[in-house]
Amino acid sequence: MSAAVDTPQNAAQPELEEGASLHTWIIVCGCMLGALIAVLDIQITNSSLPEIEGGIGTGIDNGTWISTSYLIGEIIMIPLTDYFSRVFGFRRFILGSITLFLLFSVGCAFATNLTQMIVTRGLQGFFAGCLIPLAFTTVLTRLPRRQQPIGLAAFALTATFGPSIGPTIGGYLTEHYGWPYIFFVNLIPGAIMLSLLFATLERSPLRLDLLKEGDWWGIGFMTVGLASLQTVLDEGNKDDWFGSSYIVHLSLVAVVCLTIFIAIELKVEKPAVQLRLLTRRNFALGTLANTLVGFALYGSVYVLPAYLDEVQGYNAEQIGTVLAWVGLPQLLIIPFMPALMKRFDARVLVCVGLAIFAASCFLNTHLSLDVSGDQLMMTNIVRAIGQAIVISPLVSLTMVGTPPALSGQASGLFNMMRSLGGAIGTAALATTISKREQFHSNIIGQSVTPFGETVRGFLATMQQYFMAHGIPDASRAYHQSEILLGQLVAQQSLIMGFSDTFALLGVMLILAAFSVALMRRSA
């Protein structure tokens, strides 16, 4: 197969009639495998955080940095991928990145304290960040237009299946083999990816001369701004947001740096992040919808495990088993998306998928203590159907009219905003749970007083129960009854807080559907 066929510049031309070669499909599959493990690792630690925190000897307040550091690294790298792939060459850059990703994955497994974990996890996320947009760009530049829906369906599988199945894999490995194995699991798919791409990707020269043209001021302000913003989002709820001087100062740094970054990107001739793409109607609206989808996608993967842990007392493996019903059905649905995209308007498909996804969230707004794994199966399957439908046609719509030469820049910005939406969503939902729990606790507390007949009857009944079960002193038994009542109020308030959070997720998805409805139809 000639090199002219497989280079991105030639493969992207629309007049190419024949289908992609086996050689090209191997490259696409290798890149998709990289995107899958990169996205998988965002959420794979979620159900195992208590075990990891215990293993490295840190508390729950600091343990959030295990996830935060990965996201910071990933969000910084994603928009820089196109530039670095031109400087170092596509082949050299992706092979080097996956090698370093695997190296730091092993480093995470052997971390013995929080500092080591934060450093290795952050570098793991940094080198994983390029794998997502490179997979996206590979579809747009190497596949002929008529076969791109197949590639986009594969990319959608990595974008939605990865976050959903991550806690399942992490929970199983943690319970049966120990938490270090959630990092060792990257080695097998990583080795397969390296073997596929090493043998098929064409070599290209280094372009170190491009380093002189680098938008280094923009990169610097973006790095500091995004790192500060991500830290604010993850630490804000714990530190009472703007009641903390630490959060206030970091917020100011984020605002100033990101404002300067935006000004630089709109002014320089060769920006690191092509923000001018947002002047295109479909790209701007599609990126907005993608950000809201990221909010709901990563947010739901945060809220559901938190509910199962805090309310139902599930362990890591049990949480993973429940979440499997969000991931596994997508394997059956996403392969049919290319055929559906040929028959239906992409806007209709995205709006239907968002509506189904939103419906699954609204179905979870009536939670109770009786709602656990089995009762959540149906809503999780509904959620899987919605997620499976959304991404492929949304990508197709967003890229309408985007020149092939800008596909790398567009990929970086589009995917960064989904990850950033997920970070914002996780922080916003954690705050919502806390605030709504306090609200419901205050409302219930106004009714639950010792002067109410129902409350007096409950306390008297429980007093008799405790006296019959080992507490002979009447006053101690009564006090124990009051403690139990307080625990029940707190538990019910927490459940209602989670219900409200699912309602917020549904609203965000409806807003995403409105954005999609305003987009132009794809060709």
Coordinates of C-alpha atoms in Angstrom, one line a residue:
M1 CA 0.0 0.0 0.0
S2 CA 1.5 3.3 -1.0
A3 CA 2.2 5.9 1.6
A4 CA 0.1 8.4 -0.4
V5 CA -3.0 6.6 0.5
D6 CA -2.4 6.4 4.2
T7 CA -1.2 9.9 5.0
P8 CA -3.8 12.0 6.7
Q9 CA -3.6 14.8 4.2
N10 CA -4.5 12.6 1.3
A11 CA -6.8 10.2 3.1
A12 CA -9.1 13.2 4.0
Q13 CA -9.9 14.2 0.5
P14 CA -13.6 13.7 -0.2
E15 CA -13.2 12.5 -3.8
L16 CA -11.6 9.2 -2.5
E17 CA -14.2 6.6 -3.6
E18 CA -12.7 3.3 -2.5
G19 CA -12.9 2.2 1.1
A20 CA -10.1 2.4 3.6
S21 CA -7.5 -0.3 3.4
L22 CA -6.9 -2.9 6.1
H23 CA -3.7 -1.1 6.9
T24 CA -5.7 2.1 7.7
W25 CA -8.3 0.2 9.7
I26 CA -5.5 -1.3 11.9
I27 CA -4.3 2.2 12.6
V28 CA -7.9 3.3 13.5
C29 CA -8.4 0.4 15.8
G30 CA -5.1 1.0 17.5
C31 CA -5.9 4.6 18.1
M32 CA -9.4 3.7 19.4
L33 CA -7.8 1.3 21.9
G34 CA -5.7 4.1 23.2
A35 CA -8.7 6.4 23.5
L36 CA -10.6 3.7 25.4
I37 CA -7.9 3.1 28.1
A38 CA -7.4 6.9 28.4
V39 CA -11.1 7.5 29.1
L40 CA -11.4 4.3 31.2
D41 CA -8.7 5.5 33.6
I42 CA -10.7 8.7 34.4
Q43 CA -13.3 6.7 36.3
I44 CA -11.6 3.4 37.1
T45 CA -10.5 4.6 40.5
N46 CA -13.9 6.0 41.5
S47 CA -15.2 2.8 43.2
S48 CA -11.9 2.0 44.7
L49 CA -10.9 5.3 46.3
P50 CA -11.3 4.1 50.0
E51 CA -8.9 1.2 49.4
I52 CA -6.4 3.4 47.5
E53 CA -6.5 6.0 50.3
G54 CA -5.9 3.3 52.9
G55 CA -3.1 1.8 50.8
I56 CA -1.1 5.0 50.5
G57 CA -2.0 6.2 54.0
T58 CA -4.0 9.3 53.3
G59 CA -7.5 10.5 54.4
I60 CA -10.6 10.9 52.4
D61 CA -10.2 14.7 52.0
N62 CA -6.9 14.3 50.3
G63 CA -7.9 11.2 48.4
T64 CA -9.8 13.2 45.8
W65 CA -6.5 14.3 44.4
I66 CA -6.1 10.8 43.0
S67 CA -8.8 11.6 40.5
T68 CA -8.1 15.4 40.3
S69 CA -4.5 15.1 39.3
Y70 CA -5.3 12.8 36.4
L71 CA -8.0 15.2 35.1
I72 CA -5.7 18.2 35.4
G73 CA -3.0 16.5 33.3
E74 CA -5.5 15.3 30.7
I75 CA -7.4 18.5 30.3
I76 CA -4.1 20.4 29.8
M77 CA -2.8 18.0 27.1
I78 CA -5.9 17.5 25.0
P79 CA -5.9 21.0 23.3
L80 CA -2.1 20.8 22.8
T81 CA -2.2 17.5 21.0
D82 CA -2.5 18.8 17.4
Y83 CA 0.5 21.1 17.9
F84 CA 2.7 18.5 19.5
S85 CA 1.8 15.9 16.9
R86 CA 3.1 18.3 14.2
V87 CA 6.3 19.0 16.1
F88 CA 7.2 15.4 16.9
G89 CA 5.3 13.6 14.1
F90 CA 2.1 11.6 14.6
R91 CA 3.8 8.2 14.9
R92 CA 6.6 9.4 17.3
F93 CA 4.2 11.4 19.4
I94 CA 1.5 8.7 19.9
L95 CA 3.9 5.8 20.5
G96 CA 5.9 7.9 23.0
S97 CA 2.8 9.0 24.8
I98 CA 1.3 5.5 25.2
T99 CA 4.7 4.2 26.4
L100 CA 5.0 7.0 29.0
F101 CA 1.3 6.5 29.9
L102 CA 2.0 2.8 30.7
L103 CA 5.2 3.7 32.6
F104 CA 3.3 6.1 34.9
S105 CA 0.4 3.6 35.2
V106 CA 2.9 1.1 36.8
G107 CA 4.3 4.0 38.9
C108 CA 0.8 4.6 40.3
A109 CA 0.5 1.0 41.3
F110 CA 3.8 1.2 43.3
A111 CA 3.0 4.6 44.9
T112 CA 3.4 4.5 48.7
N113 CA 2.3 8.0 49.7
L114 CA 0.0 10.7 48.4
T115 CA 2.7 12.8 46.9
Q116 CA 4.0 9.9 44.7
M117 CA 0.4 9.1 43.7
I118 CA -0.4 12.7 42.7
V119 CA 2.7 13.1 40.6
T120 CA 2.4 9.7 38.8
R121 CA -1.3 10.0 38.4
G122 CA -1.0 13.6 37.0
L123 CA 1.7 12.5 34.5
Q124 CA -0.4 9.4 33.6
G125 CA -3.3 11.8 32.8
F126 CA -1.1 14.1 30.8
F127 CA 0.2 11.5 28.4
A128 CA -3.3 9.9 28.2
G129 CA -4.8 13.2 27.2
C130 CA -3.4 13.1 23.6
L131 CA -4.9 9.6 23.0
I132 CA -8.5 10.9 22.9
P133 CA -8.1 13.7 20.3
L134 CA -5.6 11.6 18.2
A135 CA -8.2 8.8 17.8
F136 CA -10.8 11.4 16.8
T137 CA -8.5 13.1 14.3
T138 CA -7.6 9.7 12.8
V139 CA -11.2 9.0 11.9
L140 CA -11.6 12.4 10.3
T141 CA -8.4 12.4 8.3
R142 CA -7.7 8.7 7.4
L143 CA -11.2 7.4 6.6
P144 CA -13.2 8.3 3.5
R145 CA -16.3 10.3 4.3
R146 CA -18.7 7.4 3.6
Q147 CA -16.9 5.3 6.2
Q148 CA -16.4 8.0 8.8
P149 CA -19.7 7.1 10.6
I150 CA -18.2 3.7 11.4
G151 CA -15.1 5.3 12.9
L152 CA -17.3 7.8 14.8
A153 CA -19.3 5.0 16.3
A154 CA -16.1 3.4 17.5
F155 CA -15.0 6.7 19.0
A156 CA -18.5 7.1 20.7
L157 CA -17.9 3.6 22.2
T158 CA -14.7 4.9 23.9
A159 CA -16.3 8.2 25.0
T160 CA -19.4 6.7 26.7
F161 CA -18.6 3.0 27.3
G162 CA -15.2 3.8 29.0
P163 CA -16.6 6.0 31.8
S164 CA -19.5 3.6 32.4
I165 CA -17.5 0.4 32.6
G166 CA -14.4 1.9 34.4
P167 CA -15.9 1.6 38.0
T168 CA -17.0 -2.0 37.1
I169 CA -13.5 -3.1 36.2
G170 CA -11.9 -1.1 39.0
G171 CA -14.3 -2.5 41.6
Y172 CA -13.8 -6.1 40.5
L173 CA -10.0 -5.9 40.5
T174 CA -9.9 -4.1 43.8
E175 CA -12.1 -6.7 45.6
H176 CA -10.4 -9.8 44.2
Y177 CA -6.7 -8.7 43.6
G178 CA -6.1 -5.4 45.3
W179 CA -6.2 -1.8 44.1
P180 CA -2.7 -1.8 42.3
Y181 CA -4.2 -4.0 39.7
I182 CA -6.5 -1.3 38.4
F183 CA -3.3 0.3 37.1
F184 CA -1.7 -2.9 35.8
V185 CA -4.8 -3.5 33.7
N186 CA -3.6 -0.9 31.2
L187 CA -0.6 -3.0 30.3
I188 CA -2.3 -5.5 28.0
P189 CA -4.3 -3.2 25.9
G190 CA -1.4 -0.7 25.8
A191 CA 0.9 -3.4 24.5
I192 CA -1.6 -4.4 21.8
M193 CA -1.9 -0.7 20.8
L194 CA 1.8 -0.3 20.6
S195 CA 2.2 -3.4 18.4
L196 CA -0.6 -2.3 16.1
L197 CA 0.7 1.2 15.6
F198 CA 4.4 0.5 15.6
A199 CA 4.0 -1.8 12.5
T200 CA 1.5 0.4 10.6
L201 CA 2.1 4.1 11.2
E202 CA 4.2 5.9 8.6
R203 CA 7.3 7.6 9.8
S204 CA 7.5 11.4 9.6
P205 CA 10.4 13.8 10.3
L206 CA 10.8 15.9 13.4
R207 CA 9.6 19.5 13.0
L208 CA 11.6 21.1 15.8
D209 CA 11.5 24.4 13.9
L210 CA 7.8 24.6 14.9
L211 CA 8.9 25.1 18.5
K212 CA 10.0 28.6 17.5
E213 CA 6.4 29.3 16.4
G214 CA 4.9 27.9 19.5
D215 CA 2.3 29.9 21.3
W216 CA 4.2 29.5 24.6
W217 CA 2.6 32.4 26.4
G218 CA -0.9 31.0 25.6
I219 CA 0.2 27.5 26.6
G220 CA 1.6 28.8 29.9
F221 CA -1.5 30.8 30.9
M222 CA -3.8 28.0 29.8
T223 CA -1.9 25.4 31.9
V224 CA -2.0 27.5 35.0
G225 CA -5.6 28.6 34.4
L226 CA -6.9 25.1 33.8
A227 CA -5.0 23.6 36.7
S228 CA -6.3 26.3 39.0
L229 CA -9.8 25.9 37.8
Q230 CA -9.8 22.1 38.1
T231 CA -8.4 22.4 41.7
V232 CA -11.2 24.9 42.6
L233 CA -13.8 22.6 41.2
D234 CA -12.6 19.5 43.1
E235 CA -11.7 21.2 46.4
G236 CA -14.4 23.9 46.5
N237 CA -17.2 21.9 48.0
K238 CA -14.9 20.5 50.8
D239 CA -13.6 23.9 51.6
D240 CA -17.0 25.7 51.6
W241 CA -16.2 27.4 48.2
F242 CA -15.7 31.2 48.6
G243 CA -15.8 31.0 52.3
S244 CA -12.2 29.7 51.9
S245 CA -9.4 32.2 51.1
Y246 CA -7.6 29.3 49.3
I247 CA -10.5 28.8 46.9
V248 CA -10.9 32.6 46.4
H249 CA -7.2 33.1 45.5
L250 CA -7.2 30.1 43.2
S251 CA -10.4 31.3 41.5
L252 CA -8.8 34.7 40.9
V253 CA -5.7 33.0 39.4
A254 CA -8.0 30.9 37.1
V255 CA -10.0 33.8 35.9
V256 CA -7.0 36.1 35.2
C257 CA -5.0 33.4 33.5
L258 CA -7.9 32.1 31.4
T259 CA -8.9 35.6 30.4
I260 CA -5.3 36.4 29.2
F261 CA -5.2 33.0 27.5
I262 CA -8.4 33.7 25.5
A263 CA -7.1 37.2 24.5
I264 CA -3.8 35.7 23.3
E265 CA -5.5 32.9 21.3
L266 CA -7.8 35.4 19.5
K267 CA -4.8 37.7 18.7
V268 CA -1.9 35.5 17.7
E269 CA -1.5 34.2 14.1
K270 CA -0.8 30.6 15.1
P271 CA -2.7 29.9 18.4
A272 CA -2.2 26.8 20.5
V273 CA -6.0 26.4 20.7
Q274 CA -8.0 27.6 17.7
L275 CA -10.8 29.4 19.6
R276 CA -11.9 31.0 16.3
L277 CA -13.5 27.7 15.4
L278 CA -16.3 28.8 17.9
T279 CA -17.4 31.4 15.4
R280 CA -18.8 28.5 13.3
R281 CA -22.4 27.9 14.2
N282 CA -22.4 24.1 14.3
F283 CA -19.1 23.8 16.0
A284 CA -20.1 26.3 18.7
L285 CA -23.5 24.8 19.4
G286 CA -22.1 21.2 19.1
T287 CA -19.3 22.0 21.6
L288 CA -21.8 23.5 24.0
A289 CA -24.0 20.4 23.7
N290 CA -20.9 18.2 24.2
T291 CA -19.9 20.1 27.3
L292 CA -23.4 19.5 28.8
V293 CA -23.2 15.9 27.8
G294 CA -19.8 15.6 29.6
F295 CA -21.5 17.2 32.6
A296 CA -24.2 14.5 32.6
L297 CA -22.0 11.6 31.5
Y298 CA -19.2 12.0 34.1
G299 CA -21.7 13.4 36.6
S300 CA -23.9 10.4 36.5
V301 CA -20.9 8.1 36.9
Y302 CA -20.0 10.1 40.0
V303 CA -23.5 10.4 41.6
L304 CA -24.7 6.8 41.3
P305 CA -21.6 5.2 43.0
A306 CA -21.8 7.9 45.7
Y307 CA -25.5 7.0 46.3
L308 CA -24.7 3.3 46.4
D309 CA -21.8 3.8 48.8
E310 CA -23.2 6.4 51.2
V311 CA -26.9 5.3 51.3
Q312 CA -26.8 1.6 50.5
G313 CA -23.3 0.7 51.9
Y314 CA -22.2 -1.1 48.7
N315 CA -18.5 -2.1 48.3
A316 CA -16.4 -1.5 45.2
E317 CA -17.4 -4.7 43.4
Q318 CA -21.1 -4.3 44.1
I319 CA -21.0 -0.7 42.8
G320 CA -19.2 -1.9 39.7
T321 CA -21.8 -4.6 39.1
V322 CA -24.7 -2.0 39.2
L323 CA -22.8 0.3 36.8
A324 CA -22.1 -2.5 34.3
W325 CA -25.8 -2.1 33.2
V326 CA -24.9 1.4 32.0
G327 CA -21.9 0.1 30.0
L328 CA -22.6 -3.3 28.6
P329 CA -25.8 -2.5 26.6
Q330 CA -23.9 0.1 24.7
L331 CA -21.8 -2.7 23.1
L332 CA -25.0 -3.9 21.4
I333 CA -26.4 -0.5 20.4
I334 CA -23.5 1.6 19.1
P335 CA -22.6 -0.7 16.2
F336 CA -26.0 0.1 14.7
M337 CA -25.4 3.9 14.8
P338 CA -23.7 4.2 11.3
A339 CA -26.8 2.7 9.7
L340 CA -29.2 4.9 11.7
M341 CA -27.1 8.0 10.7
K342 CA -27.7 7.2 7.0
R343 CA -31.4 7.0 7.5
F344 CA -32.3 9.8 9.9
D345 CA -31.4 13.4 10.5
A346 CA -28.4 13.5 12.9
R347 CA -30.2 16.2 14.9
V348 CA -33.2 14.0 15.5
L349 CA -30.9 11.1 16.6
V350 CA -29.0 13.3 19.1
C351 CA -32.2 14.9 20.5
V352 CA -33.8 11.4 20.9
G353 CA -30.7 10.1 22.6
L354 CA -30.5 13.1 25.0
A355 CA -34.2 12.8 25.7
I356 CA -33.8 9.1 26.7
F357 CA -30.7 9.9 28.8
A358 CA -32.7 12.7 30.5
A359 CA -35.6 10.4 31.1
S360 CA -33.3 7.9 32.9
C361 CA -32.2 10.7 35.2
F362 CA -35.8 11.8 35.9
L363 CA -36.7 8.2 36.7
N364 CA -34.1 8.4 39.6
T365 CA -35.7 11.5 41.2
H366 CA -37.9 9.3 43.4
L367 CA -35.2 7.5 45.3
S368 CA -35.9 5.8 48.6
L369 CA -34.0 3.4 51.0
D370 CA -35.7 0.5 49.1
V371 CA -34.0 1.6 45.8
S372 CA -30.7 -0.2 45.3
G373 CA -29.0 -2.4 42.7
D374 CA -31.9 -4.4 41.3
Q375 CA -34.3 -1.4 41.3
L376 CA -31.7 0.6 39.4
M377 CA -31.2 -1.9 36.6
M378 CA -34.0 -0.6 34.3
T379 CA -33.0 3.1 34.6
N380 CA -29.4 2.1 33.9
I381 CA -30.4 0.3 30.8
V382 CA -32.4 3.3 29.7
R383 CA -29.4 5.5 30.4
A384 CA -27.2 3.2 28.3
I385 CA -29.5 3.4 25.3
G386 CA -29.5 7.2 25.5
Q387 CA -25.7 7.5 25.8
A388 CA -25.2 5.1 23.0
I389 CA -27.2 7.2 20.6
V390 CA -25.8 10.6 21.3
I391 CA -22.1 10.9 20.6
S392 CA -21.7 9.7 17.0
P393 CA -24.3 12.0 15.4
L394 CA -23.3 14.9 17.6
V395 CA -19.7 14.6 16.4
S396 CA -20.9 14.5 12.8
L397 CA -23.1 17.6 13.3
T398 CA -20.4 19.5 15.1
M399 CA -17.8 19.0 12.3
V400 CA -20.0 20.2 9.5
G401 CA -18.0 22.8 7.5
T402 CA -14.8 22.3 9.5
P403 CA -11.8 22.2 7.0
P404 CA -9.7 19.0 7.2
A405 CA -6.7 21.1 7.9
L406 CA -8.3 22.3 11.2
S407 CA -9.6 18.8 12.2
G408 CA -6.8 18.3 14.7
Q409 CA -7.4 21.7 16.4
A410 CA -11.2 21.1 16.4
S411 CA -10.7 17.6 17.9
G412 CA -8.7 19.0 20.8
L413 CA -11.1 21.8 21.6
F414 CA -14.2 19.6 21.3
N415 CA -12.8 16.8 23.5
M416 CA -11.3 19.2 26.0
M417 CA -14.7 20.8 26.6
R418 CA -16.4 17.4 27.2
S419 CA -13.7 16.6 29.9
L420 CA -14.0 20.1 31.3
G421 CA -17.8 19.7 31.4
G422 CA -17.4 16.5 33.3
A423 CA -15.1 18.2 35.9
I424 CA -17.6 21.1 36.3
G425 CA -20.4 18.6 36.5
T426 CA -18.8 16.5 39.2
A427 CA -18.1 19.6 41.3
A428 CA -21.5 21.0 40.8
L429 CA -23.3 17.8 41.7
A430 CA -21.2 17.2 44.8
T431 CA -22.2 20.7 46.0
T432 CA -25.9 20.1 45.0
I433 CA -26.0 16.9 47.1
S434 CA -24.6 18.7 50.1
K435 CA -26.8 21.8 49.8
R436 CA -30.0 19.9 49.1
E437 CA -29.3 17.5 51.9
Q438 CA -29.0 20.5 54.3
F439 CA -32.2 22.0 52.8
H440 CA -34.3 18.8 53.3
S441 CA -32.8 18.3 56.7
N442 CA -34.0 21.7 57.8
I443 CA -37.5 21.1 56.3
I444 CA -37.9 17.7 57.9
G445 CA -36.4 19.0 61.2
Q446 CA -39.2 21.5 61.4
S447 CA -41.8 18.7 61.5
V448 CA -39.8 16.2 63.6
T449 CA -40.1 17.6 67.1
P450 CA -40.7 15.9 70.5
F451 CA -44.1 17.7 70.6
G452 CA -45.6 15.9 67.6
E453 CA -47.8 12.9 68.4
T454 CA -46.1 10.7 65.7
V455 CA -42.6 11.5 66.9
R456 CA -43.6 10.8 70.6
G457 CA -45.1 7.5 69.5
F458 CA -42.0 6.6 67.6
L459 CA -39.6 7.5 70.4
A460 CA -41.7 5.5 72.9
T461 CA -41.8 2.5 70.7
M462 CA -38.1 2.5 70.1
Q463 CA -37.5 3.1 73.8
Q464 CA -39.3 -0.1 74.6
Y465 CA -37.4 -1.9 71.9
F466 CA -34.0 -0.8 73.2
M467 CA -35.0 -1.7 76.8
A468 CA -35.9 -5.1 75.6
H469 CA -32.6 -5.5 73.8
G470 CA -29.9 -4.8 76.4
I471 CA -30.4 -1.2 77.6
P472 CA -32.3 -1.5 80.9
D473 CA -32.0 2.2 81.8
A474 CA -35.1 4.1 80.5
S475 CA -33.3 7.4 80.0
R476 CA -30.5 5.8 78.0
A477 CA -33.0 3.9 75.9
Y478 CA -34.9 7.1 75.2
H479 CA -31.6 8.9 74.2
Q480 CA -30.7 6.0 71.9
S481 CA -34.2 6.4 70.3
E482 CA -33.5 10.1 69.7
I483 CA -30.1 9.2 68.1
L484 CA -31.8 6.7 65.8
L485 CA -34.4 9.3 64.8
G486 CA -31.7 11.8 64.0
Q487 CA -29.9 9.2 61.8
L488 CA -33.2 8.5 60.0
V489 CA -33.7 12.2 59.3
A490 CA -30.2 12.5 58.0
Q491 CA -30.5 9.4 55.9
Q492 CA -33.8 10.6 54.3
S493 CA -32.4 14.0 53.7
L494 CA -29.4 12.6 51.9
I495 CA -31.6 10.4 49.7
M496 CA -33.7 13.4 48.8
G497 CA -30.5 15.3 48.0
F498 CA -29.5 12.6 45.5
S499 CA -33.0 12.7 44.0
D500 CA -32.6 16.4 43.4
T501 CA -29.2 15.9 41.8
F502 CA -30.6 13.5 39.3
A503 CA -33.2 16.1 38.4
L504 CA -30.4 18.6 37.7
L505 CA -28.7 16.1 35.4
G506 CA -32.0 15.7 33.4
V507 CA -32.3 19.5 33.1
M508 CA -28.8 19.8 31.7
L509 CA -29.5 17.2 29.1
I510 CA -32.6 19.0 28.0
L511 CA -30.6 22.2 27.6
A512 CA -28.1 20.2 25.4
A513 CA -31.1 19.1 23.3
F514 CA -32.1 22.7 22.7
S515 CA -28.5 23.5 21.5
V516 CA -28.6 20.6 19.1
A517 CA -32.0 21.7 17.7
L518 CA -30.4 25.0 16.6
M519 CA -27.7 23.4 14.6
R520 CA -27.7 23.0 10.8
R521 CA -28.3 19.6 9.3
S522 CA -25.2 17.6 8.4
A523 CA -24.5 16.9 4.7

